[in-house]
Short mmCIF file of N, CA and C in Angstrom, two decimals:
data_model
loop_
_atom_site.label_atom_id
_atom_site.label_comp_id
_atom_site.label_asym_id
_atom_site.label_seq_id
_atom_site.Cartn_x
_atom_site.Cartn_y
_atom_site.Cartn_z
N UNK A 1207 122.74 157.59 52.63
CA UNK A 1207 122.36 158.27 53.87
C UNK A 1207 122.13 157.26 54.97
N UNK A 1208 121.44 156.23 54.60
CA UNK A 1208 121.04 155.14 55.64
C UNK A 1208 122.31 154.53 56.23
N UNK A 1209 123.25 154.22 55.47
CA UNK A 1209 124.44 153.57 55.98
C UNK A 1209 125.25 154.54 56.82
N UNK A 1210 125.34 155.81 56.48
CA UNK A 1210 125.84 156.86 57.33
C UNK A 1210 125.20 156.95 58.61
N UNK A 1211 123.88 156.95 58.64
CA UNK A 1211 123.12 157.09 59.86
C UNK A 1211 123.40 155.88 60.82
N UNK A 1212 123.43 154.66 60.20
CA UNK A 1212 123.71 153.49 61.00
C UNK A 1212 125.00 153.59 61.68
N UNK A 1213 125.95 154.04 60.89
CA UNK A 1213 127.34 154.14 61.45
C UNK A 1213 127.45 155.15 62.52
N UNK A 1214 126.93 156.32 62.42
CA UNK A 1214 126.91 157.32 63.39
C UNK A 1214 126.02 156.96 64.62
N UNK A 1215 124.92 156.37 64.34
CA UNK A 1215 123.98 155.87 65.39
C UNK A 1215 124.62 154.83 66.23
N UNK A 1216 125.41 153.94 65.61
CA UNK A 1216 126.01 152.89 66.40
C UNK A 1216 127.16 153.50 67.19
N UNK A 1217 127.84 154.55 66.62
CA UNK A 1217 128.79 155.19 67.54
C UNK A 1217 128.26 155.85 68.79
N UNK A 1218 127.09 156.48 68.58
CA UNK A 1218 126.42 157.11 69.77
C UNK A 1218 125.98 156.02 70.68
N UNK A 1219 125.39 154.98 70.17
CA UNK A 1219 124.96 153.83 71.03
C UNK A 1219 126.14 153.30 71.80
N UNK A 1220 127.26 153.02 71.17
CA UNK A 1220 128.39 152.40 71.80
C UNK A 1220 128.98 153.31 72.89
N UNK A 1221 128.99 154.63 72.59
CA UNK A 1221 129.38 155.64 73.58
C UNK A 1221 128.60 155.50 74.87
N UNK A 1222 127.26 155.50 74.62
CA UNK A 1222 126.39 155.28 75.77
C UNK A 1222 126.54 153.94 76.61
N UNK A 1223 126.82 152.91 75.84
CA UNK A 1223 127.09 151.60 76.45
C UNK A 1223 128.39 151.77 77.32
N UNK A 1224 129.47 152.25 76.73
CA UNK A 1224 130.80 152.37 77.36
C UNK A 1224 130.60 153.22 78.68
N UNK A 1225 129.95 154.32 78.62
CA UNK A 1225 129.80 155.22 79.86
C UNK A 1225 128.99 154.44 80.85
N UNK A 1226 127.87 153.80 80.55
CA UNK A 1226 127.09 153.17 81.57
C UNK A 1226 127.76 151.99 82.10
N UNK A 1227 128.46 151.15 81.29
CA UNK A 1227 129.13 149.89 81.84
C UNK A 1227 130.30 150.45 82.69
N UNK A 1228 130.88 151.56 82.51
CA UNK A 1228 131.96 152.07 83.20
C UNK A 1228 131.53 152.54 84.45
N UNK A 1229 130.24 152.90 84.71
CA UNK A 1229 129.77 153.58 85.86
C UNK A 1229 129.22 152.62 86.98
N UNK A 1230 129.41 151.31 86.81
CA UNK A 1230 128.99 150.40 87.75
C UNK A 1230 129.38 150.47 89.12
N UNK A 1231 130.59 151.10 89.37
CA UNK A 1231 131.14 151.17 90.69
C UNK A 1231 130.61 152.56 91.24
N UNK A 1232 130.21 153.47 90.41
CA UNK A 1232 129.84 154.91 90.80
C UNK A 1232 128.23 154.86 91.17
N UNK A 1233 127.54 154.21 90.33
CA UNK A 1233 126.07 154.24 90.54
C UNK A 1233 125.50 152.88 90.60
N UNK A 1234 124.91 152.45 91.56
CA UNK A 1234 124.16 151.14 91.64
C UNK A 1234 122.74 151.31 91.74
N UNK A 1235 122.12 150.82 90.72
CA UNK A 1235 120.58 151.06 90.61
C UNK A 1235 119.83 150.10 91.57
N UNK A 1236 118.86 150.74 92.32
CA UNK A 1236 118.03 149.80 93.15
C UNK A 1236 117.17 148.89 92.27
N UNK A 1237 116.64 147.91 92.91
CA UNK A 1237 115.97 146.82 92.16
C UNK A 1237 114.86 147.34 91.36
N UNK A 1238 113.98 148.31 91.88
CA UNK A 1238 112.95 148.86 91.08
C UNK A 1238 113.45 149.49 89.79
N UNK A 1239 114.57 150.21 89.75
CA UNK A 1239 115.13 150.75 88.62
C UNK A 1239 115.69 149.72 87.67
N UNK A 1240 116.18 148.57 88.25
CA UNK A 1240 116.53 147.46 87.32
C UNK A 1240 115.43 146.74 86.62
N UNK A 1241 114.32 146.81 87.27
CA UNK A 1241 113.01 146.23 86.58
C UNK A 1241 112.52 147.27 85.57
N UNK A 1242 112.72 148.61 85.90
CA UNK A 1242 112.11 149.70 85.03
C UNK A 1242 112.89 149.67 83.69
N UNK A 1243 114.22 149.47 83.77
CA UNK A 1243 115.01 149.72 82.61
C UNK A 1243 114.66 148.76 81.47
N UNK A 1244 114.40 147.46 81.58
CA UNK A 1244 113.99 146.70 80.43
C UNK A 1244 112.60 147.12 79.95
N UNK A 1245 111.67 147.66 80.74
CA UNK A 1245 110.45 148.16 80.27
C UNK A 1245 110.72 149.35 79.43
N UNK A 1246 111.63 150.24 79.84
CA UNK A 1246 112.03 151.44 79.01
C UNK A 1246 112.54 150.94 77.56
N UNK A 1247 113.33 149.89 77.71
CA UNK A 1247 113.85 149.28 76.38
C UNK A 1247 112.73 148.86 75.47
N UNK A 1248 111.74 148.29 76.04
CA UNK A 1248 110.58 147.85 75.20
C UNK A 1248 109.91 149.09 74.64
N UNK A 1249 109.83 150.16 75.38
CA UNK A 1249 109.13 151.44 74.84
C UNK A 1249 110.07 151.94 73.84
N UNK A 1250 111.41 151.86 73.96
CA UNK A 1250 112.30 152.30 72.88
C UNK A 1250 112.09 151.51 71.61
N UNK A 1251 111.85 150.21 71.64
CA UNK A 1251 111.63 149.41 70.53
C UNK A 1251 110.38 149.89 69.82
N UNK A 1252 109.30 150.13 70.50
CA UNK A 1252 108.07 150.68 69.92
C UNK A 1252 108.38 152.05 69.21
N UNK A 1253 109.04 152.90 70.00
CA UNK A 1253 109.35 154.26 69.56
C UNK A 1253 110.16 154.15 68.08
N UNK A 1254 111.14 153.40 68.19
CA UNK A 1254 112.01 153.33 66.87
C UNK A 1254 111.30 152.62 65.80
N UNK A 1255 110.33 151.64 66.13
CA UNK A 1255 109.52 151.09 65.04
C UNK A 1255 108.78 152.19 64.41
N UNK A 1256 108.02 152.92 65.18
CA UNK A 1256 107.11 154.07 64.66
C UNK A 1256 107.94 154.99 63.91
N UNK A 1257 109.13 155.38 64.37
CA UNK A 1257 110.01 156.35 63.61
C UNK A 1257 110.35 155.75 62.30
N UNK A 1258 110.61 154.40 62.19
CA UNK A 1258 110.99 153.88 61.00
C UNK A 1258 109.79 153.69 59.99
N UNK A 1259 108.70 153.51 60.48
CA UNK A 1259 107.46 153.40 59.66
C UNK A 1259 106.92 154.65 59.22
N UNK A 1260 106.78 155.65 60.12
CA UNK A 1260 106.09 156.95 59.77
C UNK A 1260 107.14 158.08 59.46
N UNK A 1261 108.37 157.77 59.71
CA UNK A 1261 109.48 158.66 59.38
C UNK A 1261 109.20 160.13 59.89
N UNK A 1262 108.66 160.24 61.13
CA UNK A 1262 108.38 161.53 61.74
C UNK A 1262 109.57 162.18 62.37
N UNK A 1263 110.60 161.52 62.49
CA UNK A 1263 111.75 162.26 63.23
C UNK A 1263 113.11 161.68 62.50
N UNK A 1264 113.64 162.43 61.66
CA UNK A 1264 114.74 162.09 60.89
C UNK A 1264 115.80 163.30 60.92
N UNK A 1265 116.47 163.51 61.99
CA UNK A 1265 117.52 164.59 62.03
C UNK A 1265 118.59 164.17 63.03
N UNK A 1266 119.56 164.95 63.15
CA UNK A 1266 120.66 164.59 63.98
C UNK A 1266 120.44 164.47 65.49
N UNK A 1267 119.21 165.04 65.89
CA UNK A 1267 118.81 164.85 67.28
C UNK A 1267 118.44 163.33 67.69
N UNK A 1268 118.21 162.54 66.74
CA UNK A 1268 117.96 161.19 66.88
C UNK A 1268 119.14 160.50 67.48
N UNK A 1269 120.36 160.97 67.20
CA UNK A 1269 121.64 160.33 67.78
C UNK A 1269 121.60 160.50 69.29
N UNK A 1270 120.98 161.49 69.84
CA UNK A 1270 120.83 161.62 71.30
C UNK A 1270 120.01 160.45 71.86
N UNK A 1271 118.93 160.05 71.12
CA UNK A 1271 118.12 158.92 71.58
C UNK A 1271 119.07 157.65 71.43
N UNK A 1272 119.78 157.49 70.36
CA UNK A 1272 120.64 156.37 70.27
C UNK A 1272 121.61 156.33 71.53
N UNK A 1273 122.21 157.41 71.85
CA UNK A 1273 123.05 157.46 73.09
C UNK A 1273 122.31 157.02 74.27
N UNK A 1274 121.07 157.47 74.40
CA UNK A 1274 120.24 157.11 75.57
C UNK A 1274 120.09 155.69 75.62
N UNK A 1275 119.71 155.01 74.42
CA UNK A 1275 119.48 153.69 74.37
C UNK A 1275 120.77 152.84 74.75
N UNK A 1276 121.94 153.27 74.33
CA UNK A 1276 123.09 152.72 74.85
C UNK A 1276 123.33 152.78 76.28
N UNK A 1277 123.09 153.99 76.91
CA UNK A 1277 123.11 154.17 78.35
C UNK A 1277 122.25 153.13 79.12
N UNK A 1278 121.00 153.03 78.50
CA UNK A 1278 120.05 152.16 79.17
C UNK A 1278 120.46 150.65 79.06
N UNK A 1279 120.90 150.28 77.86
CA UNK A 1279 121.40 148.84 77.74
C UNK A 1279 122.58 148.57 78.54
N UNK A 1280 123.50 149.41 78.44
CA UNK A 1280 124.67 149.18 79.34
C UNK A 1280 124.40 149.10 80.78
N UNK A 1281 123.37 150.01 81.23
CA UNK A 1281 123.03 150.07 82.59
C UNK A 1281 122.26 148.86 83.11
N UNK A 1282 121.46 148.27 82.27
CA UNK A 1282 120.85 146.98 82.52
C UNK A 1282 121.92 146.01 82.74
N UNK A 1283 122.82 145.95 81.85
CA UNK A 1283 123.85 144.91 81.87
C UNK A 1283 124.70 144.96 83.12
N UNK A 1284 125.32 146.11 83.39
CA UNK A 1284 126.14 146.33 84.54
C UNK A 1284 125.43 146.13 85.91
N UNK A 1285 124.30 146.73 85.99
CA UNK A 1285 123.65 146.68 87.22
C UNK A 1285 122.97 145.24 87.47
N UNK A 1286 122.71 144.50 86.42
CA UNK A 1286 122.21 143.21 86.63
C UNK A 1286 123.31 142.33 87.28
N UNK A 1287 124.41 142.41 86.68
CA UNK A 1287 125.67 141.67 87.22
C UNK A 1287 126.05 142.08 88.61
N UNK A 1288 126.01 143.48 88.82
CA UNK A 1288 126.37 144.02 90.09
C UNK A 1288 125.40 143.54 91.15
N UNK A 1289 124.11 143.41 90.87
CA UNK A 1289 123.10 143.05 91.83
C UNK A 1289 123.29 141.58 92.22
N UNK A 1290 123.58 140.74 91.17
CA UNK A 1290 123.76 139.26 91.53
C UNK A 1290 125.12 139.22 92.44
N UNK A 1291 126.17 139.93 92.11
CA UNK A 1291 127.33 139.85 92.78
C UNK A 1291 127.10 140.43 94.22
N UNK A 1292 126.33 141.47 94.40
CA UNK A 1292 126.07 142.10 95.60
C UNK A 1292 125.04 141.38 96.59
N UNK A 1293 124.06 140.85 95.95
CA UNK A 1293 122.83 140.34 96.74
C UNK A 1293 122.88 138.87 97.05
N UNK A 1294 123.68 138.12 96.33
CA UNK A 1294 123.57 136.60 96.54
C UNK A 1294 124.71 136.10 97.44
N UNK A 1295 124.49 135.04 98.13
CA UNK A 1295 125.52 134.48 99.01
C UNK A 1295 126.61 133.82 98.14
N UNK A 1296 127.87 133.86 98.67
CA UNK A 1296 129.01 133.46 97.97
C UNK A 1296 128.87 132.01 97.45
N UNK A 1297 128.08 131.23 98.24
CA UNK A 1297 128.02 129.76 97.93
C UNK A 1297 127.36 129.50 96.52
N UNK A 1298 126.51 130.47 96.07
CA UNK A 1298 125.83 130.24 94.84
C UNK A 1298 126.20 131.31 93.81
N UNK A 1299 126.93 132.28 94.17
CA UNK A 1299 127.25 133.49 93.34
C UNK A 1299 127.82 133.05 92.05
N UNK A 1300 128.91 132.15 91.98
CA UNK A 1300 129.53 131.83 90.74
C UNK A 1300 128.49 131.20 89.73
N UNK A 1301 127.73 130.30 90.28
CA UNK A 1301 126.68 129.56 89.45
C UNK A 1301 125.61 130.68 88.99
N UNK A 1302 125.23 131.59 89.86
CA UNK A 1302 124.30 132.54 89.40
C UNK A 1302 124.83 133.53 88.40
N UNK A 1303 126.14 133.96 88.45
CA UNK A 1303 126.71 134.73 87.44
C UNK A 1303 126.90 133.92 86.10
N UNK A 1304 127.12 132.65 86.17
CA UNK A 1304 127.14 131.91 84.95
C UNK A 1304 125.77 131.79 84.39
N UNK A 1305 124.78 131.66 85.16
CA UNK A 1305 123.37 131.55 84.66
C UNK A 1305 123.00 132.89 84.02
N UNK A 1306 123.38 134.02 84.64
CA UNK A 1306 123.05 135.33 84.08
C UNK A 1306 123.72 135.50 82.63
N UNK A 1307 125.03 134.95 82.64
CA UNK A 1307 125.76 134.95 81.38
C UNK A 1307 125.00 134.31 80.32
N UNK A 1308 124.57 133.17 80.61
CA UNK A 1308 123.79 132.31 79.54
C UNK A 1308 122.48 132.97 79.21
N UNK A 1309 121.82 133.48 80.19
CA UNK A 1309 120.53 134.09 79.90
C UNK A 1309 120.70 135.40 79.09
N UNK A 1310 121.81 136.13 79.38
CA UNK A 1310 122.12 137.40 78.55
C UNK A 1310 122.39 137.04 77.11
N UNK A 1311 123.15 135.92 76.93
CA UNK A 1311 123.53 135.43 75.49
C UNK A 1311 122.23 134.99 74.87
N UNK A 1312 121.43 134.27 75.48
CA UNK A 1312 120.10 133.80 74.84
C UNK A 1312 119.23 135.02 74.52
N UNK A 1313 119.21 136.02 75.33
CA UNK A 1313 118.38 137.13 75.15
C UNK A 1313 118.90 137.91 73.81
N UNK A 1314 120.17 138.01 73.75
CA UNK A 1314 120.85 138.56 72.62
C UNK A 1314 120.50 137.82 71.20
N UNK A 1315 120.60 136.54 71.40
CA UNK A 1315 120.24 135.64 70.18
C UNK A 1315 118.77 135.87 69.80
N UNK A 1316 117.91 135.92 70.70
CA UNK A 1316 116.41 136.04 70.54
C UNK A 1316 116.21 137.39 69.92
N UNK A 1317 116.89 138.47 70.41
CA UNK A 1317 116.66 139.84 69.93
C UNK A 1317 117.15 139.93 68.50
N UNK A 1318 118.29 139.35 68.24
CA UNK A 1318 118.88 139.29 66.89
C UNK A 1318 117.93 138.65 65.92
N UNK A 1319 117.45 137.43 66.30
CA UNK A 1319 116.56 136.67 65.42
C UNK A 1319 115.36 137.43 65.15
N UNK A 1320 114.70 138.06 66.21
CA UNK A 1320 113.45 138.85 66.08
C UNK A 1320 113.71 139.99 65.24
N UNK A 1321 114.90 140.58 65.48
CA UNK A 1321 115.31 141.85 64.68
C UNK A 1321 115.38 141.62 63.11
N UNK A 1322 115.62 140.37 62.78
CA UNK A 1322 115.70 140.00 61.35
C UNK A 1322 114.27 140.14 60.71
N UNK A 1323 113.32 139.73 61.46
CA UNK A 1323 111.98 139.78 60.96
C UNK A 1323 111.39 141.16 61.17
N UNK A 1324 111.61 141.91 62.20
CA UNK A 1324 111.20 143.28 62.37
C UNK A 1324 111.75 144.10 61.18
N UNK A 1325 113.03 143.90 60.92
CA UNK A 1325 113.69 144.71 59.82
C UNK A 1325 113.04 144.43 58.45
N UNK A 1326 112.80 143.10 58.34
CA UNK A 1326 112.11 142.72 56.93
C UNK A 1326 110.81 143.36 56.76
N UNK A 1327 110.03 143.48 57.86
CA UNK A 1327 108.82 144.10 57.80
C UNK A 1327 108.96 145.64 57.59
N UNK A 1328 109.89 146.21 58.18
CA UNK A 1328 110.14 147.62 57.97
C UNK A 1328 110.69 147.90 56.58
N UNK A 1329 111.44 146.98 56.05
CA UNK A 1329 111.94 147.13 54.73
C UNK A 1329 110.75 147.14 53.75
N UNK A 1330 109.87 146.22 53.99
CA UNK A 1330 108.67 146.06 53.19
C UNK A 1330 107.81 147.31 53.21
N UNK A 1331 107.45 147.83 54.43
CA UNK A 1331 106.76 149.09 54.57
C UNK A 1331 107.38 150.26 53.85
N UNK A 1332 108.68 150.39 53.91
CA UNK A 1332 109.30 151.47 53.21
C UNK A 1332 109.80 151.23 51.81
N UNK A 1333 109.43 150.04 51.26
CA UNK A 1333 109.82 149.79 49.89
C UNK A 1333 111.26 149.52 49.60
N UNK A 1334 112.03 148.96 50.66
CA UNK A 1334 113.40 148.73 50.45
C UNK A 1334 113.63 147.27 50.21
N UNK A 1335 114.46 146.90 49.24
CA UNK A 1335 114.70 145.55 48.97
C UNK A 1335 116.09 145.04 49.66
N UNK A 1336 116.16 143.79 49.76
CA UNK A 1336 117.40 143.18 50.29
C UNK A 1336 117.33 142.71 51.68
N UNK A 1337 116.12 142.53 52.23
CA UNK A 1337 115.98 141.90 53.61
C UNK A 1337 116.47 140.52 53.54
N UNK A 1338 117.06 140.08 54.68
CA UNK A 1338 117.60 138.73 54.74
C UNK A 1338 116.56 137.52 54.75
N UNK A 1339 115.39 138.02 55.41
CA UNK A 1339 114.22 137.03 55.57
C UNK A 1339 112.94 137.74 55.06
N UNK A 1340 111.88 137.09 54.98
CA UNK A 1340 110.61 137.60 54.57
C UNK A 1340 109.88 138.04 55.73
N UNK A 1341 109.10 139.11 55.62
CA UNK A 1341 108.26 139.56 56.70
C UNK A 1341 107.07 138.62 56.85
N UNK A 1342 106.95 138.07 58.09
CA UNK A 1342 105.88 137.13 58.37
C UNK A 1342 104.48 137.70 58.37
N UNK A 1343 104.29 138.93 58.31
CA UNK A 1343 103.02 139.64 58.32
C UNK A 1343 102.50 139.93 56.95
N UNK A 1344 103.29 139.56 55.88
CA UNK A 1344 102.70 139.90 54.50
C UNK A 1344 101.97 138.69 53.92
#
């Protein structure tokens, strides 16, 4: 069941990413929305953590939240790049876009590394074996 959920949840997430990244020329988020979206992503992290620990919401409606998370992540990505491209002078735009690309990649690496430890703690709480690393909180 867990593998099936991951697969379907990933499809819902990727659909949200595809739609939001494809909408960059249709909708341009103002700067305050661009700052709000990462905060909402942090709220999503806390929400999904508590769902995994307390298992209070396990039905197909959770796929809607996965889709929303994809919309949000893709929206941050496309609107961040669009903002740099739109707001910075041509003389520094290429350097700024390269910097954003490196920062984006470093953020993904940090999130993946952190995710290993968060997952191991969730495995421990739920009595699941097979985590790649040990939970640092135990």
